Tab-separated table of C-alpha atoms in Angstrom:
chain	number	residue	atom	x	y	z
G	189	UNK	CA	-27.085	-18.393	1.040
G	190	UNK	CA	-25.468	-16.876	-2.063
G	191	UNK	CA	-23.331	-13.759	-1.640
G	192	UNK	CA	-22.387	-11.442	-4.489
G	193	UNK	CA	-19.150	-9.517	-3.877
G	194	UNK	CA	-18.444	-6.297	-5.768
G	195	UNK	CA	-14.903	-4.962	-5.900
G	196	UNK	CA	-13.607	-8.505	-6.253
G	197	UNK	CA	-10.239	-7.399	-7.685
G	198	UNK	CA	-9.406	-5.134	-4.731
G	199	UNK	CA	-7.472	-5.891	-1.567
G	200	UNK	CA	-10.450	-7.155	0.423
G	201	UNK	CA	-12.267	-8.767	-2.509
G	202	UNK	CA	-9.269	-10.899	-3.453
G	203	UNK	CA	-8.769	-11.804	0.195
G	204	UNK	CA	-12.345	-13.115	0.432
G	205	UNK	CA	-11.709	-15.246	-2.656
G	206	UNK	CA	-8.566	-16.667	-1.044
G	207	UNK	CA	-10.464	-17.598	2.129
G	208	UNK	CA	-13.721	-18.681	0.466
G	209	UNK	CA	-13.040	-22.363	1.128
G	210	UNK	CA	-13.287	-21.640	4.871
G	211	UNK	CA	-16.831	-20.280	4.600
G	212	UNK	CA	-19.991	-22.370	4.541
G	213	UNK	CA	-22.018	-20.425	1.981
G	214	UNK	CA	-21.391	-19.728	-1.687
G	215	UNK	CA	-19.850	-16.617	-3.201
G	216	UNK	CA	-20.042	-15.100	-6.669
G	217	UNK	CA	-17.970	-12.142	-7.798
G	218	UNK	CA	-18.513	-9.069	-9.926
G	219	UNK	CA	-16.066	-8.820	-12.829
G	220	UNK	CA	-13.550	-5.951	-12.964
G	221	UNK	CA	-14.820	-2.461	-13.771
G	222	UNK	CA	-13.488	-2.781	-17.318
G	223	UNK	CA	-16.102	-5.509	-17.877
G	224	UNK	CA	-18.904	-4.292	-15.596
G	225	UNK	CA	-19.133	-0.576	-14.860
G	226	UNK	CA	-21.151	-0.228	-11.664
G	227	UNK	CA	-21.563	3.515	-12.241
G	228	UNK	CA	-23.939	2.393	-15.014
G	229	UNK	CA	-27.282	1.543	-13.384
G	230	UNK	CA	-28.275	-0.997	-16.034
G	231	UNK	CA	-24.927	-2.787	-15.865
G	232	UNK	CA	-25.302	-3.046	-12.086
G	233	UNK	CA	-28.891	-4.273	-12.404
G	234	UNK	CA	-27.930	-6.885	-15.019
G	235	UNK	CA	-25.160	-8.140	-12.719
G	236	UNK	CA	-27.494	-8.654	-9.766
G	237	UNK	CA	-30.287	-10.134	-11.881
G	238	UNK	CA	-27.817	-12.580	-13.454
G	239	UNK	CA	-26.416	-13.891	-10.149
G	240	UNK	CA	-29.638	-13.631	-8.091
G	241	UNK	CA	-27.796	-13.340	-4.753
G	242	UNK	CA	-29.437	-13.576	-1.339
G	243	UNK	CA	-26.918	-11.027	0.002
G	244	UNK	CA	-24.601	-8.407	-1.518
G	245	UNK	CA	-21.213	-7.408	-0.107
G	246	UNK	CA	-20.398	-4.047	-1.649
G	247	UNK	CA	-16.641	-3.463	-1.653
G	248	UNK	CA	-16.308	-1.739	-5.031
G	249	UNK	CA	-15.015	1.829	-4.924
G	250	UNK	CA	-12.575	4.198	-6.534
G	251	UNK	CA	-9.703	4.210	-4.043
G	252	UNK	CA	-6.153	5.448	-3.820
G	253	UNK	CA	-3.435	6.856	-1.657
G	254	UNK	CA	-3.251	10.426	-0.379
G	255	UNK	CA	-1.726	11.824	-3.567
G	256	UNK	CA	-4.334	10.123	-5.747
G	257	UNK	CA	-7.100	11.596	-3.583
G	258	UNK	CA	-5.573	15.058	-3.895
G	259	UNK	CA	-5.159	14.799	-7.678
G	260	UNK	CA	-8.556	13.278	-8.543
G	261	UNK	CA	-11.192	14.533	-6.073
G	262	UNK	CA	-14.016	14.714	-8.650
G	263	UNK	CA	-13.417	11.120	-9.802
G	264	UNK	CA	-13.381	9.938	-6.198
G	265	UNK	CA	-16.609	11.810	-5.518
G	266	UNK	CA	-18.836	11.222	-8.548
G	267	UNK	CA	-17.833	7.637	-9.387
G	268	UNK	CA	-18.234	6.423	-5.811
G	269	UNK	CA	-21.552	8.222	-5.385
G	270	UNK	CA	-22.895	6.709	-8.616
G	271	UNK	CA	-21.885	3.101	-7.942
G	272	UNK	CA	-23.029	3.252	-4.310
G	273	UNK	CA	-26.391	4.738	-5.307
G	274	UNK	CA	-26.925	2.102	-8.013
G	275	UNK	CA	-26.121	-0.857	-5.785
G	276	UNK	CA	-28.250	0.489	-2.932
G	277	UNK	CA	-31.189	1.321	-5.209
G	278	UNK	CA	-31.256	-2.179	-6.711
G	279	UNK	CA	-30.778	-3.989	-3.399
G	280	UNK	CA	-33.528	-1.970	-1.725
G	281	UNK	CA	-35.887	-2.549	-4.665
G	282	UNK	CA	-35.201	-6.311	-4.601
G	283	UNK	CA	-35.005	-6.415	-0.776
G	284	UNK	CA	-31.538	-7.996	-0.854
G	285	UNK	CA	-29.653	-7.380	2.410
G	286	UNK	CA	-26.543	-5.300	1.763
G	287	UNK	CA	-23.254	-5.201	3.616
G	288	UNK	CA	-21.293	-2.124	2.557
G	289	UNK	CA	-17.666	-1.456	3.385
G	290	UNK	CA	-16.924	2.046	4.577
G	291	UNK	CA	-13.650	3.432	5.855
G	292	UNK	CA	-12.009	5.050	8.831
G	293	UNK	CA	-11.467	8.114	6.630
G	294	UNK	CA	-15.145	9.065	7.003
G	295	UNK	CA	-14.485	10.052	10.604
G	296	UNK	CA	-13.788	13.696	11.452
G	297	UNK	CA	-10.209	14.867	11.023
G	298	UNK	CA	-10.259	16.060	14.624
G	299	UNK	CA	-11.915	14.150	17.466
G	300	UNK	CA	-11.753	14.714	21.203
G	301	UNK	CA	-11.472	11.086	22.290
G	302	UNK	CA	-10.059	7.767	21.105
G	303	UNK	CA	-10.947	5.094	20.249
G	304	UNK	CA	-13.336	6.161	17.495
G	305	UNK	CA	-16.973	5.100	17.879
G	306	UNK	CA	-19.816	4.929	15.359
G	307	UNK	CA	-21.627	7.958	16.737
G	308	UNK	CA	-18.659	10.169	15.806
G	309	UNK	CA	-18.994	9.683	12.038
G	310	UNK	CA	-21.013	12.839	11.341
G	311	UNK	CA	-19.621	14.972	14.145
G	312	UNK	CA	-17.205	17.014	12.016
G	313	UNK	CA	-15.553	17.363	8.599
G	314	UNK	CA	-13.185	14.602	7.442
G	315	UNK	CA	-9.526	15.072	6.572
G	316	UNK	CA	-9.314	17.543	3.694
G	317	UNK	CA	-6.950	15.432	1.578
G	318	UNK	CA	-9.545	12.668	1.113
G	319	UNK	CA	-12.769	14.553	1.797
G	320	UNK	CA	-14.274	13.763	-1.639
G	321	UNK	CA	-14.006	10.021	-1.016
G	322	UNK	CA	-15.091	10.379	2.611
G	323	UNK	CA	-18.240	12.354	1.799
G	324	UNK	CA	-19.185	9.824	-0.904
G	325	UNK	CA	-18.955	7.074	1.713
G	326	UNK	CA	-20.953	9.144	4.204
G	327	UNK	CA	-23.645	9.690	1.557
G	328	UNK	CA	-23.813	5.916	1.053
G	329	UNK	CA	-24.515	5.394	4.744
G	330	UNK	CA	-27.129	8.164	4.837
G	331	UNK	CA	-28.943	6.542	1.904
G	332	UNK	CA	-29.013	3.224	3.731
G	333	UNK	CA	-30.304	4.879	6.894
G	334	UNK	CA	-33.072	6.458	4.816
G	335	UNK	CA	-33.955	3.047	3.340
G	336	UNK	CA	-34.175	1.620	6.845
G	337	UNK	CA	-36.445	4.453	7.939
G	338	UNK	CA	-38.734	4.297	4.902
G	339	UNK	CA	-38.769	0.567	4.092
G	340	UNK	CA	-37.354	-1.090	7.232
G	341	UNK	CA	-34.514	-2.279	5.005
G	342	UNK	CA	-31.799	-4.483	6.512
G	343	UNK	CA	-28.260	-3.261	5.918
G	344	UNK	CA	-24.817	-3.343	7.485
G	345	UNK	CA	-22.079	-0.727	7.210
G	346	UNK	CA	-18.615	-1.658	8.452
G	347	UNK	CA	-16.235	1.222	9.143
G	348	UNK	CA	-12.910	-0.516	8.585
G	349	UNK	CA	-9.686	0.826	9.999
G	350	UNK	CA	-6.638	1.012	7.715
G	351	UNK	CA	-6.285	-2.325	5.932
G	352	UNK	CA	-3.146	-4.055	4.739
G	353	UNK	CA	-2.558	-7.416	3.066
G	354	UNK	CA	-0.935	-9.347	0.271
G	355	UNK	CA	-3.288	-8.063	-2.456
G	356	UNK	CA	-2.655	-4.375	-1.891
G	357	UNK	CA	-1.176	-2.212	-4.661
G	358	UNK	CA	2.496	-2.808	-3.861
G	359	UNK	CA	3.631	-1.690	-7.322
G	360	UNK	CA	1.371	1.358	-7.578
G	361	UNK	CA	2.318	4.075	-5.097
G	362	UNK	CA	-0.770	6.127	-5.991
G	363	UNK	CA	-3.121	3.371	-4.791
G	364	UNK	CA	-1.154	1.693	-2.001
G	365	UNK	CA	-2.460	1.886	1.544
G	366	UNK	CA	-0.151	3.264	4.232
G	367	UNK	CA	1.406	0.021	5.499
G	368	UNK	CA	2.037	-1.230	1.962
G	369	UNK	CA	3.578	2.088	0.938
G	370	UNK	CA	5.881	1.941	3.962
G	371	UNK	CA	6.865	-1.680	3.271
G	372	UNK	CA	7.788	-0.748	-0.297
G	373	UNK	CA	9.752	2.349	0.732
G	374	UNK	CA	11.792	0.554	3.405
G	375	UNK	CA	12.294	-2.552	1.245
G	376	UNK	CA	13.650	-0.470	-1.628
G	377	UNK	CA	15.905	1.453	0.731
G	378	UNK	CA	17.290	-1.812	2.105
G	379	UNK	CA	17.846	-3.273	-1.373
G	380	UNK	CA	19.599	-0.086	-2.508
G	381	UNK	CA	21.637	0.247	0.707
G	382	UNK	CA	20.282	3.730	1.420
G	383	UNK	CA	21.268	5.139	4.803
G	384	UNK	CA	18.209	7.369	5.039
G	385	UNK	CA	14.447	7.084	4.412
G	386	UNK	CA	12.432	10.308	4.289
G	387	UNK	CA	8.779	10.235	5.321
G	388	UNK	CA	6.543	13.288	4.936
G	389	UNK	CA	4.581	14.785	7.830
G	390	UNK	CA	5.036	14.927	11.581
G	391	UNK	CA	4.373	11.225	12.176
G	392	UNK	CA	2.030	12.158	15.046
G	393	UNK	CA	-1.420	11.249	13.582
G	394	UNK	CA	-2.893	8.145	15.224
G	395	UNK	CA	-4.054	5.214	13.106
G	396	UNK	CA	-5.469	1.725	13.608
G	397	UNK	CA	-4.494	-1.104	11.271
G	398	UNK	CA	-6.154	-4.398	10.367
G	399	UNK	CA	-4.959	-7.385	8.355
G	400	UNK	CA	-7.229	-7.994	5.354
G	401	UNK	CA	-7.720	-11.677	6.254
G	402	UNK	CA	-9.201	-10.626	9.605
G	403	UNK	CA	-11.510	-8.156	7.831
G	404	UNK	CA	-12.702	-10.886	5.449
G	405	UNK	CA	-13.494	-13.209	8.352
G	406	UNK	CA	-15.416	-10.411	10.068
G	407	UNK	CA	-17.520	-9.900	6.927
G	408	UNK	CA	-18.323	-13.612	6.848
G	409	UNK	CA	-19.343	-13.686	10.522
G	410	UNK	CA	-21.429	-10.520	10.246
G	411	UNK	CA	-23.427	-12.042	7.381
G	412	UNK	CA	-23.755	-15.431	9.057
G	413	UNK	CA	-24.989	-13.913	12.330
G	414	UNK	CA	-27.219	-11.376	10.539
G	415	UNK	CA	-25.664	-8.400	12.319
G	416	UNK	CA	-27.409	-5.362	10.855
G	417	UNK	CA	-26.496	-1.776	11.642
G	418	UNK	CA	-23.308	0.283	11.664
G	419	UNK	CA	-20.132	-1.051	13.241
G	420	UNK	CA	-16.669	0.371	13.728
G	421	UNK	CA	-14.198	-2.421	12.937
G	422	UNK	CA	-10.708	-1.939	14.324
G	423	UNK	CA	-7.988	-3.482	16.430
G	424	UNK	CA	-7.323	-2.192	19.973
G	425	UNK	CA	-3.912	-0.726	19.058
G	426	UNK	CA	-3.863	2.972	18.205
G	427	UNK	CA	-0.400	3.687	16.814
G	428	UNK	CA	1.094	6.897	15.496
G	429	UNK	CA	2.322	6.915	11.917
G	430	UNK	CA	5.881	7.226	13.258
G	431	UNK	CA	5.393	4.126	15.433
G	432	UNK	CA	4.043	2.007	12.577
G	433	UNK	CA	6.932	3.193	10.367
G	434	UNK	CA	9.403	1.937	12.983
G	435	UNK	CA	7.571	-1.400	13.160
G	436	UNK	CA	7.732	-1.786	9.360
G	437	UNK	CA	11.424	-0.823	9.250
G	438	UNK	CA	12.237	-3.438	11.885
G	439	UNK	CA	10.242	-6.196	10.153
G	440	UNK	CA	11.783	-5.423	6.763
G	441	UNK	CA	15.242	-5.370	8.314
G	442	UNK	CA	16.120	-1.820	7.359
G	443	UNK	CA	18.858	-0.456	9.632
G	444	UNK	CA	19.430	3.032	8.166
């Protein structure tokens, strides 16, 4: 089994590379977008034809923090739609099973019950601040469902909860995920002896968090066990943003 991983320079892609020695099938990795632009159909096709994988793990996407989503909605929409469509089109044509990473942000901004389940994905509009990214990810899943209906195509979509890990964008606040952004903010405050840290919002929204190493191991097991379909991937804890901020502050050792 030979698995091609797109998005190999991202948080989850780099984590898979770190853990690769634990897995019993071979991996190959797409180069960074500066060398292989997956929004270009022919570049994507050349990549897959060159590696000839038996499976594709599609992690590549244009991602960022809340402010980046607000500032660049068209980029987050069109680039993600293009690269997702290209990868899906090629994999369906070549009948290469595809595992695609989606995100908790595709879920509706308002839901009646927790925890979130897969059947809730299309039950309402996503959070407005990242709706462009969320709808691009929803479109990806709808395309895969259509391929299953028309061609009986095997695919897996994993709806990951909020990820954190050592390869996140610690030095780029526009791209950092929530936990990483909080770690940086509290660490800086501790180093600079600040007696106050200001966080925006009410702190009431509920979130689930997952360590990137756990997500990478889940991807490996899903491929190995040939688990096709759509799966919500999250830990049992459902913490408020205020609660996770307090956890981070305590771990960092910030006492302000």
